[in-house]
PDB file of C-alpha atoms in Angstrom:
ATOM      1  CA  GLY D  23       0.000   0.000   0.000  1.00  0.00           C
ATOM      2  CA  THR D  24       0.721   3.706   0.158  1.00  0.00           C
ATOM      3  CA  THR D  25       1.859   6.082  -2.554  1.00  0.00           C
ATOM      4  CA  THR D  26       5.144   7.950  -2.727  1.00  0.00           C
ATOM      5  CA  LEU D  27       6.314  10.371  -5.403  1.00  0.00           C
ATOM      6  CA  ALA D  28       9.223  12.671  -6.098  1.00  0.00           C
ATOM      7  CA  PHE D  29      10.126  15.057  -8.886  1.00  0.00           C
ATOM      8  CA  LYS D  30      12.860  17.523  -9.720  1.00  0.00           C
ATOM      9  CA  PHE D  31      12.139  21.155 -10.556  1.00  0.00           C
ATOM     10  CA  GLN D  32      14.155  24.357 -10.874  1.00  0.00           C
ATOM     11  CA  HIS D  33      14.534  24.864  -7.107  1.00  0.00           C
ATOM     12  CA  GLY D  34      15.270  21.247  -6.109  1.00  0.00           C
ATOM     13  CA  VAL D  35      13.221  18.111  -5.425  1.00  0.00           C
ATOM     14  CA  ILE D  36       9.704  17.681  -4.021  1.00  0.00           C
ATOM     15  CA  VAL D  37       8.832  14.443  -2.221  1.00  0.00           C
ATOM     16  CA  ALA D  38       5.211  13.666  -1.291  1.00  0.00           C
ATOM     17  CA  VAL D  39       3.716  10.629   0.425  1.00  0.00           C
ATOM     18  CA  ASP D  40       0.444   9.627   2.032  1.00  0.00           C
ATOM     19  CA  SER D  41       0.479   8.443   5.634  1.00  0.00           C
ATOM     20  CA  ARG D  42      -1.284   5.077   5.415  1.00  0.00           C
ATOM     21  CA  ALA D  43       2.018   3.210   5.949  1.00  0.00           C
ATOM     22  CA  SER D  44       5.341   4.401   7.311  1.00  0.00           C
ATOM     23  CA  ALA D  45       8.737   2.935   8.083  1.00  0.00           C
ATOM     24  CA  GLY D  46      10.293   5.973   9.736  1.00  0.00           C
ATOM     25  CA  SER D  47      12.823   8.381   8.323  1.00  0.00           C
ATOM     26  CA  TYR D  48      16.563   8.725   8.223  1.00  0.00           C
ATOM     27  CA  ILE D  49      18.655  11.701   7.269  1.00  0.00           C
ATOM     28  CA  GLY D  50      22.331  10.890   7.276  1.00  0.00           C
ATOM     29  CA  GLU D  51      25.631  12.528   6.620  1.00  0.00           C
ATOM     30  CA  SER D  52      25.996  14.414   3.358  1.00  0.00           C
ATOM     31  CA  THR D  53      26.994  12.153   0.459  1.00  0.00           C
ATOM     32  CA  LEU D  54      26.608  12.108  -3.289  1.00  0.00           C
ATOM     33  CA  MET D  55      23.161  10.990  -4.400  1.00  0.00           C
ATOM     34  CA  SER D  56      24.702   8.706  -7.015  1.00  0.00           C
ATOM     35  CA  ALA D  57      26.842   6.976  -4.366  1.00  0.00           C
ATOM     36  CA  ALA D  58      23.902   6.499  -2.000  1.00  0.00           C
ATOM     37  CA  SER D  59      21.705   5.055  -4.749  1.00  0.00           C
ATOM     38  CA  LYS D  60      24.504   2.750  -5.933  1.00  0.00           C
ATOM     39  CA  LEU D  61      25.018   1.456  -2.383  1.00  0.00           C
ATOM     40  CA  LEU D  62      21.308   0.600  -2.056  1.00  0.00           C
ATOM     41  CA  SER D  63      21.290  -0.929  -5.547  1.00  0.00           C
ATOM     42  CA  ASN D  64      24.257  -3.173  -4.689  1.00  0.00           C
ATOM     43  CA  MET D  65      22.606  -4.305  -1.453  1.00  0.00           C
ATOM     44  CA  MET D  66      19.341  -5.149  -3.215  1.00  0.00           C
ATOM     45  CA  TYR D  67      21.112  -6.939  -6.079  1.00  0.00           C
ATOM     46  CA  GLN D  68      22.360  -9.534  -3.591  1.00  0.00           C
ATOM     47  CA  TYR D  69      18.743 -10.425  -2.750  1.00  0.00           C
ATOM     48  CA  ARG D  70      17.261 -10.477  -6.277  1.00  0.00           C
ATOM     49  CA  GLY D  71      14.899 -13.357  -6.933  1.00  0.00           C
ATOM     50  CA  MET D  72      14.133 -13.883  -3.242  1.00  0.00           C
ATOM     51  CA  GLY D  73      10.589 -12.525  -3.376  1.00  0.00           C
ATOM     52  CA  LEU D  74      11.265  -9.106  -1.912  1.00  0.00           C
ATOM     53  CA  SER D  75       9.022  -6.239  -2.999  1.00  0.00           C
ATOM     54  CA  MET D  76      10.495  -2.754  -2.775  1.00  0.00           C
ATOM     55  CA  GLY D  77      10.531   0.465  -4.729  1.00  0.00           C
ATOM     56  CA  SER D  78      12.667   3.129  -3.105  1.00  0.00           C
ATOM     57  CA  MET D  79      13.682   6.653  -4.021  1.00  0.00           C
ATOM     58  CA  ILE D  80      16.912   8.357  -3.035  1.00  0.00           C
ATOM     59  CA  CYS D  81      16.325  12.121  -3.091  1.00  0.00           C
ATOM     60  CA  GLY D  82      18.580  14.944  -2.071  1.00  0.00           C
ATOM     61  CA  TRP D  83      20.882  17.790  -2.908  1.00  0.00           C
ATOM     62  CA  ASP D  84      24.627  17.398  -3.284  1.00  0.00           C
ATOM     63  CA  LYS D  85      27.432  19.296  -5.013  1.00  0.00           C
ATOM     64  CA  LYS D  86      25.926  18.290  -8.377  1.00  0.00           C
ATOM     65  CA  GLY D  87      22.555  19.859  -7.491  1.00  0.00           C
ATOM     66  CA  PRO D  88      19.233  18.080  -6.979  1.00  0.00           C
ATOM     67  CA  GLY D  89      19.362  14.301  -7.266  1.00  0.00           C
ATOM     68  CA  LEU D  90      16.603  11.750  -7.733  1.00  0.00           C
ATOM     69  CA  TYR D  91      17.145   7.986  -8.098  1.00  0.00           C
ATOM     70  CA  TYR D  92      14.819   4.972  -8.062  1.00  0.00           C
ATOM     71  CA  VAL D  93      16.034   1.576  -6.806  1.00  0.00           C
ATOM     72  CA  ASP D  94      13.941  -1.618  -6.846  1.00  0.00           C
ATOM     73  CA  GLU D  95      14.172  -5.048  -5.210  1.00  0.00           C
ATOM     74  CA  ASN D  96      16.329  -6.437  -8.046  1.00  0.00           C
ATOM     75  CA  GLY D  97      18.948  -3.733  -7.704  1.00  0.00           C
ATOM     76  CA  THR D  98      17.731  -1.806 -10.750  1.00  0.00           C
ATOM     77  CA  ARG D  99      18.881   1.800 -10.353  1.00  0.00           C
ATOM     78  CA  LEU D 100      17.515   4.665 -12.440  1.00  0.00           C
ATOM     79  CA  SER D 101      18.238   8.378 -12.388  1.00  0.00           C
ATOM     80  CA  GLY D 102      15.355  10.577 -13.470  1.00  0.00           C
ATOM     81  CA  ASN D 103      13.246  13.676 -13.061  1.00  0.00           C
ATOM     82  CA  MET D 104      10.061  12.024 -11.763  1.00  0.00           C
ATOM     83  CA  PHE D 105       9.183   8.744 -10.047  1.00  0.00           C
ATOM     84  CA  SER D 106       6.246   7.332  -8.117  1.00  0.00           C
ATOM     85  CA  THR D 107       6.041   4.041  -6.226  1.00  0.00           C
ATOM     86  CA  GLY D 108       3.393   2.137  -4.354  1.00  0.00           C
ATOM     87  CA  SER D 109      -0.097   0.930  -5.085  1.00  0.00           C
ATOM     88  CA  GLY D 110      -1.401   4.363  -6.116  1.00  0.00           C
ATOM     89  CA  ASN D 111       1.524   5.278  -8.363  1.00  0.00           C
ATOM     90  CA  THR D 112      -0.404   5.128 -11.652  1.00  0.00           C
ATOM     91  CA  TYR D 113      -2.921   7.663 -10.341  1.00  0.00           C
ATOM     92  CA  ALA D 114      -0.144   9.942  -9.071  1.00  0.00           C
ATOM     93  CA  TYR D 115       1.671   9.713 -12.418  1.00  0.00           C
ATOM     94  CA  GLY D 116      -1.473  10.880 -14.222  1.00  0.00           C
ATOM     95  CA  VAL D 117      -1.533  14.124 -12.242  1.00  0.00           C
ATOM     96  CA  MET D 118       2.243  14.616 -12.380  1.00  0.00           C
ATOM     97  CA  ASP D 119       2.422  13.974 -16.134  1.00  0.00           C
ATOM     98  CA  SER D 120      -0.155  16.666 -16.806  1.00  0.00           C
ATOM     99  CA  GLY D 121       1.185  19.228 -14.316  1.00  0.00           C
ATOM    100  CA  HIS D 122       4.953  18.820 -14.074  1.00  0.00           C
ATOM    101  CA  ARG D 123       7.306  21.268 -15.682  1.00  0.00           C
ATOM    102  CA  TYR D 124      10.828  22.141 -14.657  1.00  0.00           C
ATOM    103  CA  ASP D 125      10.129  25.846 -14.061  1.00  0.00           C
ATOM    104  CA  LEU D 126       7.526  25.341 -11.295  1.00  0.00           C
ATOM    105  CA  SER D 127       7.731  27.733  -8.349  1.00  0.00           C
ATOM    106  CA  ILE D 128       8.149  26.156  -4.913  1.00  0.00           C
ATOM    107  CA  GLU D 129       4.442  26.713  -4.143  1.00  0.00           C
ATOM    108  CA  GLU D 130       3.389  25.240  -7.499  1.00  0.00           C
ATOM    109  CA  ALA D 131       5.618  22.213  -6.879  1.00  0.00           C
ATOM    110  CA  TYR D 132       4.166  21.675  -3.382  1.00  0.00           C
ATOM    111  CA  ASP D 133       0.663  21.938  -4.858  1.00  0.00           C
ATOM    112  CA  LEU D 134       1.441  19.438  -7.628  1.00  0.00           C
ATOM    113  CA  GLY D 135       2.752  16.936  -5.071  1.00  0.00           C
ATOM    114  CA  ARG D 136      -0.360  17.433  -2.926  1.00  0.00           C
ATOM    115  CA  ARG D 137      -2.770  17.054  -5.854  1.00  0.00           C
ATOM    116  CA  ALA D 138      -1.030  13.892  -7.095  1.00  0.00           C
ATOM    117  CA  ILE D 139      -1.137  12.184  -3.689  1.00  0.00           C
ATOM    118  CA  VAL D 140      -4.732  13.285  -2.987  1.00  0.00           C
ATOM    119  CA  HIS D 141      -5.811  11.899  -6.365  1.00  0.00           C
ATOM    120  CA  ALA D 142      -4.078   8.593  -5.587  1.00  0.00           C
ATOM    121  CA  THR D 143      -5.737   8.374  -2.159  1.00  0.00           C
ATOM    122  CA  HIS D 144      -9.166   8.860  -3.735  1.00  0.00           C
ATOM    123  CA  ARG D 145      -8.613   6.151  -6.365  1.00  0.00           C
ATOM    124  CA  ASP D 146      -6.475   3.609  -4.474  1.00  0.00           C
ATOM    125  CA  SER D 147      -7.955   1.987  -1.368  1.00  0.00           C
ATOM    126  CA  TYR D 148      -4.475   1.145  -0.049  1.00  0.00           C
ATOM    127  CA  SER D 149      -3.410   4.809   0.024  1.00  0.00           C
ATOM    128  CA  GLY D 150      -4.816   7.395   2.413  1.00  0.00           C
ATOM    129  CA  GLY D 151      -4.363   9.627   5.422  1.00  0.00           C
ATOM    130  CA  VAL D 152      -2.593  12.958   5.429  1.00  0.00           C
ATOM    131  CA  VAL D 153      -0.223  14.181   2.718  1.00  0.00           C
ATOM    132  CA  ASN D 154       3.364  14.734   3.843  1.00  0.00           C
ATOM    133  CA  ARG D 155       5.525  16.874   1.566  1.00  0.00           C
ATOM    134  CA  VAL D 156       9.209  17.711   1.767  1.00  0.00           C
ATOM    135  CA  SER D 157      11.109  20.152  -0.382  1.00  0.00           C
ATOM    136  CA  ILE D 158      14.818  19.545  -0.794  1.00  0.00           C
ATOM    137  CA  VAL D 159      16.569  22.715  -1.946  1.00  0.00           C
ATOM    138  CA  ALA D 160      20.089  24.118  -1.726  1.00  0.00           C
ATOM    139  CA  GLN D 161      19.227  25.769   1.611  1.00  0.00           C
ATOM    140  CA  GLY D 162      17.990  22.520   3.195  1.00  0.00           C
ATOM    141  CA  LEU D 163      14.756  20.641   3.903  1.00  0.00           C
ATOM    142  CA  ALA D 164      11.255  21.944   4.567  1.00  0.00           C
ATOM    143  CA  HIS D 165       8.368  19.699   5.659  1.00  0.00           C
ATOM    144  CA  ARG D 166       4.627  20.315   5.240  1.00  0.00           C
ATOM    145  CA  VAL D 167       1.657  18.191   6.262  1.00  0.00           C
ATOM    146  CA  LEU D 168      -1.792  18.550   4.710  1.00  0.00           C
TER     147      LEU D 168
END
């Protein structure tokens, strides 16, 4: 269950997630996004074919600017501008595909993340609760709950 999304825009990365399921949070020491995603990919590759189910996003800001990577249970690692995982991801993608553009303002980006998660929670019975949004910009993190 649950729906998680992230996308890059001119000011950084927006991450949005519903609150139906949660596994906590961890913010570690500053590292390159590519290195962090490769580490997770290597760990997951060792367990491929063992029936695990995972779709994870590594999001942040490093010396290269905003970073966004997707890693799955087989160790597949993709860099991109927009990803969504979880049972409501197809609904979230529909909203993001129609509303995402790189030059969004911070408020427009927050609103797009909110609308995409809300749409997913209305269409997917395994997603729901409040919408948590985080912006990751050069100045740091900001968290909002709807």
